């Protein structure tokens, strides 16, 4: 039987008991439907995971005891950053979830020339909190013990001028540039991938990215949807350069 995994944003020590916060207690008791005595795997996003025992489980509160620390690392040797034009509706939710499962290190939402979504103030804070919960759920499911960094949305021009990855790529059809045949052979251990919104990047944005040493990557002869392209790109990079 698979042991449930939960994220608990707290400093954890072996042998100590902890009361879960209301949202975590609800998740354990009402979603997972666990009862006292059940084993758990707990992680706090700071590396490794903890074997634990559920001491109490109620509708509004729960408690657990940390039994043992397990020093296991499931992160990819490739540090990957996905910079993507903000997508409409629940497409961004799906991208964040699947990118996390695929081992992305950081996610940077972008404002581009063709981005139709604008976020600020309370709406921005709510969206960032929502995406963080999606990341947590994806880490629980995929057995990652570190959460990818979620950056606040940034203008395209600011991102390309600030990006410090050792390999920088921009998805753009009908071009030649990056080849997976040479991925990782130059000793690079980090990659940033630029993915456009619905409608893709403008020619001006592509040229601006090239000025900052981004290599065009056509990703095959077909045009992929905004939510398909980043997942395909990350999967290919993990296969050729990461831990697949």
mmCIF file of N, CA, C and O in Angstrom, residues 170-239:
data_model
loop_
_atom_site.group_PDB
_atom_site.id
_atom_site.type_symbol
_atom_site.label_atom_id
_atom_site.label_comp_id
_atom_site.label_asym_id
_atom_site.label_seq_id
_atom_site.Cartn_x
_atom_site.Cartn_y
_atom_site.Cartn_z
ATOM 1 N N UNK A 170 14.558 29.651 -26.854
ATOM 2 C CA UNK A 170 13.244 30.231 -27.124
ATOM 3 C C UNK A 170 12.543 29.375 -28.164
ATOM 4 O O UNK A 170 13.082 29.107 -29.241
ATOM 5 N N UNK A 171 11.359 28.881 -27.816
ATOM 6 C CA UNK A 171 10.597 28.056 -28.745
ATOM 7 C C UNK A 171 10.020 28.944 -29.847
ATOM 8 O O UNK A 171 9.287 29.899 -29.574
ATOM 9 N N UNK A 172 10.388 28.593 -31.098
ATOM 10 C CA UNK A 172 9.938 29.398 -32.228
ATOM 11 C C UNK A 172 9.946 28.518 -33.473
ATOM 12 O O UNK A 172 10.990 27.968 -33.837
ATOM 13 N N UNK A 173 8.794 28.330 -34.113
ATOM 14 C CA UNK A 173 8.719 27.430 -35.274
ATOM 15 C C UNK A 173 9.413 28.013 -36.501
ATOM 16 O O UNK A 173 9.577 29.226 -36.638
ATOM 17 N N UNK A 174 9.808 27.100 -37.392
ATOM 18 C CA UNK A 174 10.368 27.516 -38.668
ATOM 19 C C UNK A 174 11.754 28.107 -38.588
ATOM 20 O O UNK A 174 12.168 28.844 -39.489
ATOM 21 N N UNK A 175 12.498 27.809 -37.539
ATOM 22 C CA UNK A 175 13.847 28.343 -37.381
ATOM 23 C C UNK A 175 14.827 27.215 -37.112
ATOM 24 O O UNK A 175 14.443 26.090 -36.821
ATOM 25 N N UNK A 176 16.091 27.528 -37.185
ATOM 26 C CA UNK A 176 17.144 26.582 -36.828
ATOM 27 C C UNK A 176 17.994 27.204 -35.728
ATOM 28 O O UNK A 176 18.207 28.409 -35.700
ATOM 29 N N UNK A 177 18.477 26.379 -34.826
ATOM 30 C CA UNK A 177 19.293 26.904 -33.740
ATOM 31 C C UNK A 177 19.744 25.786 -32.831
ATOM 32 O O UNK A 177 20.691 25.067 -33.129
ATOM 33 N N UNK A 178 19.005 25.589 -31.744
ATOM 34 C CA UNK A 178 19.388 24.592 -30.745
ATOM 35 C C UNK A 178 19.112 23.183 -31.242
ATOM 36 O O UNK A 178 18.107 22.913 -31.901
ATOM 37 N N UNK A 179 20.024 22.275 -30.921
ATOM 38 C CA UNK A 179 19.853 20.859 -31.253
ATOM 39 C C UNK A 179 20.060 20.020 -30.010
ATOM 40 O O UNK A 179 21.026 20.224 -29.255
ATOM 41 N N UNK A 180 19.159 19.075 -29.785
ATOM 42 C CA UNK A 180 19.294 18.174 -28.638
ATOM 43 C C UNK A 180 20.513 17.271 -28.758
ATOM 44 O O UNK A 180 20.973 16.706 -27.767
ATOM 45 N N UNK A 181 21.059 17.133 -29.953
ATOM 46 C CA UNK A 181 22.225 16.266 -30.156
ATOM 47 C C UNK A 181 23.428 16.736 -29.356
ATOM 48 O O UNK A 181 24.310 15.940 -29.017
ATOM 49 N N UNK A 182 23.478 18.031 -29.055
ATOM 50 C CA UNK A 182 24.627 18.573 -28.319
ATOM 51 C C UNK A 182 24.257 19.013 -26.909
ATOM 52 O O UNK A 182 25.067 19.637 -26.222
ATOM 53 N N UNK A 183 23.042 18.709 -26.469
ATOM 54 C CA UNK A 183 22.585 19.156 -25.148
ATOM 55 C C UNK A 183 23.480 18.614 -24.040
ATOM 56 O O UNK A 183 23.718 17.416 -23.941
ATOM 57 N N UNK A 184 23.975 19.519 -23.211
ATOM 58 C CA UNK A 184 24.772 19.123 -22.058
ATOM 59 C C UNK A 184 26.215 18.796 -22.348
ATOM 60 O O UNK A 184 27.007 18.623 -21.428
ATOM 61 N N UNK A 185 26.605 18.736 -23.604
ATOM 62 C CA UNK A 185 27.968 18.347 -23.935
ATOM 63 C C UNK A 185 28.979 19.456 -23.660
ATOM 64 O O UNK A 185 30.185 19.211 -23.610
ATOM 65 N N UNK A 186 28.522 20.688 -23.525
ATOM 66 C CA UNK A 186 29.426 21.800 -23.261
ATOM 67 C C UNK A 186 29.590 22.071 -21.772
ATOM 68 O O UNK A 186 30.169 23.079 -21.375
ATOM 69 N N UNK A 187 29.081 21.163 -20.936
ATOM 70 C CA UNK A 187 29.216 21.305 -19.497
ATOM 71 C C UNK A 187 28.132 22.160 -18.857
ATOM 72 O O UNK A 187 28.135 22.358 -17.641
ATOM 73 N N UNK A 188 27.190 22.679 -19.646
ATOM 74 C CA UNK A 188 26.109 23.485 -19.085
ATOM 75 C C UNK A 188 25.218 22.621 -18.202
ATOM 76 O O UNK A 188 24.913 21.477 -18.529
ATOM 77 N N UNK A 189 24.799 23.180 -17.066
ATOM 78 C CA UNK A 189 23.955 22.414 -16.147
ATOM 79 C C UNK A 189 22.639 23.117 -15.831
ATOM 80 O O UNK A 189 21.925 22.724 -14.913
ATOM 81 N N UNK A 190 22.331 24.176 -16.570
ATOM 82 C CA UNK A 190 21.069 24.875 -16.363
ATOM 83 C C UNK A 190 20.529 25.331 -17.707
ATOM 84 O O UNK A 190 21.287 25.621 -18.638
ATOM 85 N N UNK A 191 19.212 25.382 -17.797
ATOM 86 C CA UNK A 191 18.566 25.785 -19.044
ATOM 87 C C UNK A 191 17.326 26.611 -18.731
ATOM 88 O O UNK A 191 16.575 26.296 -17.800
ATOM 89 N N UNK A 192 17.142 27.664 -19.500
ATOM 90 C CA UNK A 192 15.920 28.462 -19.442
ATOM 91 C C UNK A 192 15.203 28.310 -20.772
ATOM 92 O O UNK A 192 15.825 28.410 -21.835
ATOM 93 N N UNK A 193 13.899 28.054 -20.719
ATOM 94 C CA UNK A 193 13.108 27.857 -21.926
ATOM 95 C C UNK A 193 12.012 28.912 -21.982
ATOM 96 O O UNK A 193 11.181 29.009 -21.073
ATOM 97 N N UNK A 194 12.029 29.705 -23.035
ATOM 98 C CA UNK A 194 10.999 30.709 -23.271
ATOM 99 C C UNK A 194 9.887 30.109 -24.122
ATOM 100 O O UNK A 194 10.145 29.573 -25.200
ATOM 101 N N UNK A 195 8.651 30.197 -23.641
ATOM 102 C CA UNK A 195 7.496 29.680 -24.371
ATOM 103 C C UNK A 195 6.461 30.796 -24.478
ATOM 104 O O UNK A 195 6.110 31.429 -23.472
ATOM 105 N N UNK A 196 5.967 31.032 -25.680
ATOM 106 C CA UNK A 196 5.026 32.119 -25.893
ATOM 107 C C UNK A 196 3.614 31.791 -25.430
ATOM 108 O O UNK A 196 3.286 30.639 -25.125
ATOM 109 N N UNK A 197 2.751 32.798 -25.384
ATOM 110 C CA UNK A 197 1.330 32.595 -25.066
ATOM 111 C C UNK A 197 0.600 32.104 -26.308
ATOM 112 O O UNK A 197 1.236 31.773 -27.322
ATOM 113 N N UNK A 198 -0.727 32.059 -26.259
ATOM 114 C CA UNK A 198 -1.490 31.788 -27.467
ATOM 115 C C UNK A 198 -1.112 32.837 -28.516
ATOM 116 O O UNK A 198 -1.115 34.028 -28.238
ATOM 117 N N UNK A 199 -0.739 32.392 -29.696
ATOM 118 C CA UNK A 199 -0.291 33.328 -30.718
ATOM 119 C C UNK A 199 1.211 33.419 -30.826
ATOM 120 O O UNK A 199 1.735 33.982 -31.788
ATOM 121 N N UNK A 200 1.926 32.887 -29.834
ATOM 122 C CA UNK A 200 3.377 32.836 -29.893
ATOM 123 C C UNK A 200 4.048 34.177 -29.657
ATOM 124 O O UNK A 200 3.424 35.168 -29.279
ATOM 125 N N UNK A 201 5.360 34.210 -29.877
ATOM 126 C CA UNK A 201 6.137 35.437 -29.731
ATOM 127 C C UNK A 201 6.088 36.247 -31.030
ATOM 128 O O UNK A 201 5.973 35.695 -32.127
ATOM 129 N N UNK A 202 6.232 37.543 -30.905
ATOM 130 C CA UNK A 202 6.356 38.399 -32.084
ATOM 131 C C UNK A 202 7.775 38.258 -32.636
ATOM 132 O O UNK A 202 8.701 37.809 -31.934
ATOM 133 N N UNK A 203 7.956 38.654 -33.892
ATOM 134 C CA UNK A 203 9.294 38.617 -34.488
ATOM 135 C C UNK A 203 10.261 39.504 -33.709
ATOM 136 O O UNK A 203 11.446 39.162 -33.544
ATOM 137 N N UNK A 204 9.769 40.629 -33.230
ATOM 138 C CA UNK A 204 10.613 41.534 -32.451
ATOM 139 C C UNK A 204 11.091 40.873 -31.163
ATOM 140 O O UNK A 204 12.260 41.022 -30.762
ATOM 141 N N UNK A 205 10.204 40.136 -30.496
ATOM 142 C CA UNK A 205 10.591 39.451 -29.259
ATOM 143 C C UNK A 205 11.624 38.369 -29.539
ATOM 144 O O UNK A 205 12.583 38.191 -28.764
ATOM 145 N N UNK A 206 11.455 37.640 -30.626
ATOM 146 C CA UNK A 206 12.427 36.608 -30.977
ATOM 147 C C UNK A 206 13.798 37.236 -31.219
ATOM 148 O O UNK A 206 14.822 36.738 -30.734
ATOM 149 N N UNK A 207 13.829 38.336 -31.940
ATOM 150 C CA UNK A 207 15.101 39.001 -32.215
ATOM 151 C C UNK A 207 15.728 39.557 -30.932
ATOM 152 O O UNK A 207 16.946 39.504 -30.749
ATOM 153 N N UNK A 208 14.886 40.079 -30.054
ATOM 154 C CA UNK A 208 15.393 40.607 -28.783
ATOM 155 C C UNK A 208 15.988 39.477 -27.936
ATOM 156 O O UNK A 208 17.023 39.659 -27.286
ATOM 157 N N UNK A 209 15.340 38.315 -27.953
ATOM 158 C CA UNK A 209 15.873 37.174 -27.209
ATOM 159 C C UNK A 209 17.217 36.731 -27.781
ATOM 160 O O UNK A 209 18.147 36.390 -27.030
ATOM 161 N N UNK A 210 17.339 36.744 -29.097
ATOM 162 C CA UNK A 210 18.597 36.352 -29.726
ATOM 163 C C UNK A 210 19.737 37.273 -29.303
ATOM 164 O O UNK A 210 20.881 36.828 -29.105
ATOM 165 N N UNK A 211 19.455 38.552 -29.159
ATOM 166 C CA UNK A 211 20.470 39.508 -28.716
ATOM 167 C C UNK A 211 21.031 39.100 -27.357
ATOM 168 O O UNK A 211 22.224 39.286 -27.079
ATOM 169 N N UNK A 212 20.180 38.505 -26.536
ATOM 170 C CA UNK A 212 20.597 38.070 -25.196
ATOM 171 C C UNK A 212 20.966 36.581 -25.173
ATOM 172 O O UNK A 212 20.871 35.918 -24.138
ATOM 173 N N UNK A 213 21.374 36.057 -26.308
ATOM 174 C CA UNK A 213 21.962 34.714 -26.446
ATOM 175 C C UNK A 213 20.972 33.583 -26.263
ATOM 176 O O UNK A 213 21.361 32.455 -25.916
ATOM 177 N N UNK A 214 19.707 33.849 -26.529
ATOM 178 C CA UNK A 214 18.728 32.762 -26.573
ATOM 179 C C UNK A 214 18.782 32.118 -27.956
ATOM 180 O O UNK A 214 18.794 32.811 -28.980
ATOM 181 N N UNK A 215 18.823 30.799 -27.990
ATOM 182 C CA UNK A 215 18.843 30.067 -29.251
ATOM 183 C C UNK A 215 17.424 29.667 -29.641
ATOM 184 O O UNK A 215 16.682 29.123 -28.812
ATOM 185 N N UNK A 216 17.018 29.894 -30.888
ATOM 186 C CA UNK A 216 15.703 29.425 -31.336
ATOM 187 C C UNK A 216 15.648 27.897 -31.313
ATOM 188 O O UNK A 216 16.620 27.222 -31.629
ATOM 189 N N UNK A 217 14.480 27.384 -30.950
ATOM 190 C CA UNK A 217 14.268 25.933 -30.897
ATOM 191 C C UNK A 217 12.912 25.657 -31.534
ATOM 192 O O UNK A 217 11.874 25.954 -30.956
ATOM 193 N N UNK A 218 12.878 25.095 -32.752
ATOM 194 C CA UNK A 218 11.605 24.904 -33.460
ATOM 195 C C UNK A 218 10.727 23.809 -32.875
ATOM 196 O O UNK A 218 9.520 23.819 -33.070
ATOM 197 N N UNK A 219 11.296 22.851 -32.177
ATOM 198 C CA UNK A 219 10.542 21.778 -31.527
ATOM 199 C C UNK A 219 9.673 20.991 -32.520
ATOM 200 O O UNK A 219 8.513 20.689 -32.252
ATOM 201 N N UNK A 220 10.246 20.680 -33.690
ATOM 202 C CA UNK A 220 9.537 19.847 -34.653
ATOM 203 C C UNK A 220 8.779 20.642 -35.693
ATOM 204 O O UNK A 220 8.676 21.871 -35.607
ATOM 205 N N UNK A 221 8.200 19.943 -36.673
ATOM 206 C CA UNK A 221 7.548 20.620 -37.808
ATOM 207 C C UNK A 221 6.128 21.089 -37.535
ATOM 208 O O UNK A 221 5.561 21.829 -38.332
ATOM 209 N N UNK A 222 5.522 20.668 -36.416
ATOM 210 C CA UNK A 222 4.132 21.046 -36.151
ATOM 211 C C UNK A 222 4.069 22.183 -35.128
ATOM 212 O O UNK A 222 4.972 22.354 -34.313
ATOM 213 N N UNK A 223 2.981 22.927 -35.171
ATOM 214 C CA UNK A 223 2.762 24.019 -34.227
ATOM 215 C C UNK A 223 2.006 23.475 -33.014
ATOM 216 O O UNK A 223 0.882 22.980 -33.156
ATOM 217 N N UNK A 224 2.610 23.559 -31.852
ATOM 218 C CA UNK A 224 1.997 23.032 -30.630
ATOM 219 C C UNK A 224 1.230 24.134 -29.903
ATOM 220 O O UNK A 224 1.575 25.307 -29.982
ATOM 221 N N UNK A 225 0.204 23.735 -29.188
ATOM 222 C CA UNK A 225 -0.563 24.681 -28.391
ATOM 223 C C UNK A 225 0.292 25.210 -27.248
ATOM 224 O O UNK A 225 1.291 24.597 -26.852
ATOM 225 N N UNK A 226 -0.142 26.354 -26.690
ATOM 226 C CA UNK A 226 0.636 27.015 -25.644
ATOM 227 C C UNK A 226 0.818 26.128 -24.415
ATOM 228 O O UNK A 226 1.830 26.231 -23.717
ATOM 229 N N UNK A 227 -0.156 25.262 -24.140
ATOM 230 C CA UNK A 227 -0.026 24.382 -22.976
ATOM 231 C C UNK A 227 0.701 23.082 -23.293
ATOM 232 O O UNK A 227 1.135 22.366 -22.378
ATOM 233 N N UNK A 228 0.851 22.746 -24.571
ATOM 234 C CA UNK A 228 1.548 21.519 -24.966
ATOM 235 C C UNK A 228 3.043 21.758 -25.115
ATOM 236 O O UNK A 228 3.864 20.924 -24.699
ATOM 237 N N UNK A 229 3.410 22.881 -25.693
ATOM 238 C CA UNK A 229 4.811 23.168 -26.006
ATOM 239 C C UNK A 229 5.740 23.115 -24.790
ATOM 240 O O UNK A 229 6.808 22.488 -24.860
ATOM 241 N N UNK A 230 5.403 23.743 -23.645
ATOM 242 C CA UNK A 230 6.339 23.701 -22.518
ATOM 243 C C UNK A 230 6.532 22.309 -21.953
ATOM 244 O O UNK A 230 7.637 21.945 -21.521
ATOM 245 N N UNK A 231 5.486 21.496 -21.978
ATOM 246 C CA UNK A 231 5.590 20.137 -21.445
ATOM 247 C C UNK A 231 6.468 19.280 -22.357
ATOM 248 O O UNK A 231 7.324 18.524 -21.899
ATOM 249 N N UNK A 232 6.270 19.428 -23.673
ATOM 250 C CA UNK A 232 7.106 18.698 -24.623
ATOM 251 C C UNK A 232 8.562 19.114 -24.482
ATOM 252 O O UNK A 232 9.475 18.278 -24.480
ATOM 253 N N UNK A 233 8.811 20.408 -24.349
ATOM 254 C CA UNK A 233 10.183 20.905 -24.234
ATOM 255 C C UNK A 233 10.862 20.380 -22.973
ATOM 256 O O UNK A 233 12.008 19.914 -23.016
ATOM 257 N N UNK A 234 10.176 20.450 -21.838
ATOM 258 C CA UNK A 234 10.771 19.978 -20.587
ATOM 259 C C UNK A 234 11.032 18.479 -20.628
ATOM 260 O O UNK A 234 12.062 18.000 -20.137
ATOM 261 N N UNK A 235 10.105 17.728 -21.214
ATOM 262 C CA UNK A 235 10.294 16.280 -21.315
ATOM 263 C C UNK A 235 11.518 15.952 -22.171
ATOM 264 O O UNK A 235 12.317 15.064 -21.834
ATOM 265 N N UNK A 236 11.688 16.663 -23.286
ATOM 266 C CA UNK A 236 12.838 16.424 -24.152
ATOM 267 C C UNK A 236 14.146 16.781 -23.448
ATOM 268 O O UNK A 236 15.148 16.062 -23.568
ATOM 269 N N UNK A 237 14.145 17.881 -22.725
ATOM 270 C CA UNK A 237 15.360 18.279 -22.014
ATOM 271 C C UNK A 237 15.714 17.273 -20.921
ATOM 272 O O UNK A 237 16.885 16.932 -20.737
ATOM 273 N N UNK A 238 14.714 16.777 -20.204
ATOM 274 C CA UNK A 238 14.989 15.774 -19.171
ATOM 275 C C UNK A 238 15.524 14.491 -19.800
ATOM 276 O O UNK A 238 16.416 13.831 -19.251
ATOM 277 N N UNK A 239 14.984 14.128 -20.952
ATOM 278 C CA UNK A 239 15.432 12.901 -21.608
ATOM 279 C C UNK A 239 16.873 13.035 -22.097
ATOM 280 O O UNK A 239 17.668 12.086 -21.983
#
